[in-house]
């Protein structure tokens, strides 16, 4: 078959991107090798400088810089095709569409696995550049290890094939490929202009991810993940160069920075969940959430062990283990989230794209490297012979690191159950025996909280009590009185505050009371420590600030968790109104549109809703009442919203929250009428209705089945939240006023009938108060659009501003519009057009018309305009530029002679209600303030270590 020449393809970005990918991979290999030889020179010669070392280091620098610039170039190429909607590229087609706003292009970039790997590589490159600038004599060993990490990560997006014959394997998934290179030989690509046809099939960004948090959360989290590699690289470098203690000082700021950024990324994920998701909280113990938390816990343990090691010489081996384990856990987290193994247990996990084997190789390479290096050098790592004193600060800090490690182990064990099942299943299949199948917790929140509660108690007490101990304690007897004074005062104040707090946090569970004491004790003791011991050196207050934050966070978790309550219930009003079970009845309330409902001290009204694109926003008005429900104490509105997919199904529900200093009121739409949630149900409802067709001229009324219908007008440019105009559409809104024959109360409805692509579509309108549904009839097009030759046009000549009487109507040519809007007509480049604006005075009312004259090449194309209410039809015949006269063809037909058909059906299901869930979170700000203080304290400590 002859090779097809495709038109419209833009090949240059892909070509540049693929070249840059290969260059990034090869330059990473060169950088790793050059820095390796540079380091080996230092190790063999036991020196910090030398000509061979400097030469190799220079090569390594330029290679790593080339690698980083290549990664940036790849990202630039992908951003270019995504921003410009070049759907011939697989990545743009998979993650964007024609409707995606520019502000979400970045979110779409790291929605995909390849984009998130590139983001990870980018941050590693940026951190590597900083290391080249600041690492000094640690540059070569640290950059050698980091470049090796880059080799493996770059291979994930290399997308190259290796092997011969039938033994060919694909290595990585290349994001710069054309769509036709990823989908095989399908009929679409046999068309020369296939690229222009791809817009309709572009997948776009998941509606759930079209949120500003998706733009800022992943980059922060991935910077946190990437930064964990730096302490790992320093640890391997310390072992490699046998500088077992010297690395502790330069690594400390990096570890503190990493803990702060990774913690901030995790916290941002919690804020996203709380603000934009509808499960009613900030942490759900989802497996992907867990596997971002676990490396952070181990990293924080490493930071504390690092502090012990630098201050006392103890726990140096622990520092190596913690920092190495942190990075290995990040790699394990990467495997869990990207291999598809968590697909059944997590809503955050990626699907498979064939990288599972590479991810396993990545993990095992660095696991084997770390274990081999540790085993080889372990006995040479300094370790004091004398054990720490039980009255020393380092002893209790080390106990705290073990508590954090134990927490990480517990979380990892449960989260990894799908991995155990996979391994056991493979073993059983290989050896032909049945293996046990572990089950994940049915109630994960309760499961994790049961054990992590005790972690919180231990960490709270230890972070408070350990502050009063001293490093390298040599005379505790002489210090005991001062220690006991601070300890007893802090504990006494904390007990008193705990007793007072229990009047606010209502719980009979003794474990919660103990946890509350631990949180308050952490705050009080660290405030005491900061005031009594650190008032002259506030730059060293990072630990106290972080520990105070931890205590406040514990208080916030308890307050918002134990005191969390649902106010959206009114069992008396809801009975029989909707089919709720007991649990749903306790948490949800149905709000008919415009009708106030009472719930838990509030009068709540669903006032209105607006739809913009695929987002439907609801206005829910709250009035807080006094105990007698006579006086309004406060008013506010919340605006939860729902996002819909292209097929009309609900993609995401997003809450709205009223924030106070001491509490939050969180509300989301938990349900809509069935026909609003699922197009299939809507069609079933529609098919079940029995419609009766009516006919009447515009402005006249007709009576049927006890209802009076008046056809008010026809709207030739109708607006409907479910209708998106396309070129060449012909849409008509049929505005109808309806009332019961025995009533003066009137209601309005405007069903829409649409002619598109030789097919007719209906968008009915429901009058919920009357249980009526109205829709247009397809015959409307035959009635309205009569053949041109039957209209009886007459020619009229107008000067601008001139008025002419046509029957009883006064027609005036008012102005020329040089840039007219041409609805329902597909224009082409090079078209020239103008519009003639007319006003028509008839029966005391003013109407307007704008016929258009379009010239395409040398061919004139008159585009008519009608005033349906008056039966007037306008066409431009010609224009005389010398006399500035406009020659018009105008036809007049009796609008009363045209009967407009429409249909109505009784007993239509109501669709004018929503079901909301409203939750009160007391003390939630203690959590946010406390968690933020923890991260801020780590930053203070980082800057302290940089300058110290």
PDB file of C-alpha atoms in Angstrom, residues 8-21 73-74 76-78 80-81 86 88-89 176-178 181:
ATOM      1  CA  UNK A   8      -2.186  18.970   9.447  1.00  0.00           C
ATOM      2  CA  UNK A   9       0.369  17.018  11.484  1.00  0.00           C
ATOM      3  CA  UNK A  10       2.887  19.096  13.408  1.00  0.00           C
ATOM      4  CA  UNK A  11       5.913  16.819  13.721  1.00  0.00           C
ATOM      5  CA  UNK A  12       8.597  19.177  15.053  1.00  0.00           C
ATOM      6  CA  UNK A  13       7.610  19.129  18.775  1.00  0.00           C
ATOM      7  CA  UNK A  14       7.617  15.351  18.773  1.00  0.00           C
ATOM      8  CA  UNK A  15      10.938  15.152  16.999  1.00  0.00           C
ATOM      9  CA  UNK A  16      12.553  17.627  19.392  1.00  0.00           C
ATOM     10  CA  UNK A  17      10.961  15.852  22.351  1.00  0.00           C
ATOM     11  CA  UNK A  18      12.173  12.394  21.334  1.00  0.00           C
ATOM     12  CA  UNK A  19      15.683  13.650  20.659  1.00  0.00           C
ATOM     13  CA  UNK A  20      15.722  15.385  24.051  1.00  0.00           C
ATOM     14  CA  UNK A  21      14.540  12.218  25.783  1.00  0.00           C
ATOM     15  CA  UNK A  73      12.922  20.709  26.747  1.00  0.00           C
ATOM     16  CA  UNK A  74      10.810  17.536  26.761  1.00  0.00           C
ATOM     17  CA  UNK A  76       8.278  22.293  26.972  1.00  0.00           C
ATOM     18  CA  UNK A  77       7.434  20.247  23.876  1.00  0.00           C
ATOM     19  CA  UNK A  78       4.616  18.440  25.661  1.00  0.00           C
ATOM     20  CA  UNK A  80       3.307  23.150  23.611  1.00  0.00           C
ATOM     21  CA  UNK A  81       1.204  20.397  22.034  1.00  0.00           C
ATOM     22  CA  UNK A  86      -2.393  19.203  18.937  1.00  0.00           C
ATOM     23  CA  UNK A  88      -2.323  14.100  16.852  1.00  0.00           C
ATOM     24  CA  UNK A  89      -0.043  13.604  19.860  1.00  0.00           C
ATOM     25  CA  UNK A 176       6.127  12.618  22.859  1.00  0.00           C
ATOM     26  CA  UNK A 177       4.735  10.033  20.420  1.00  0.00           C
ATOM     27  CA  UNK A 178       2.042  10.665  17.840  1.00  0.00           C
ATOM     28  CA  UNK A 181       2.263   5.429  16.750  1.00  0.00           C
TER      29      UNK A 181
END
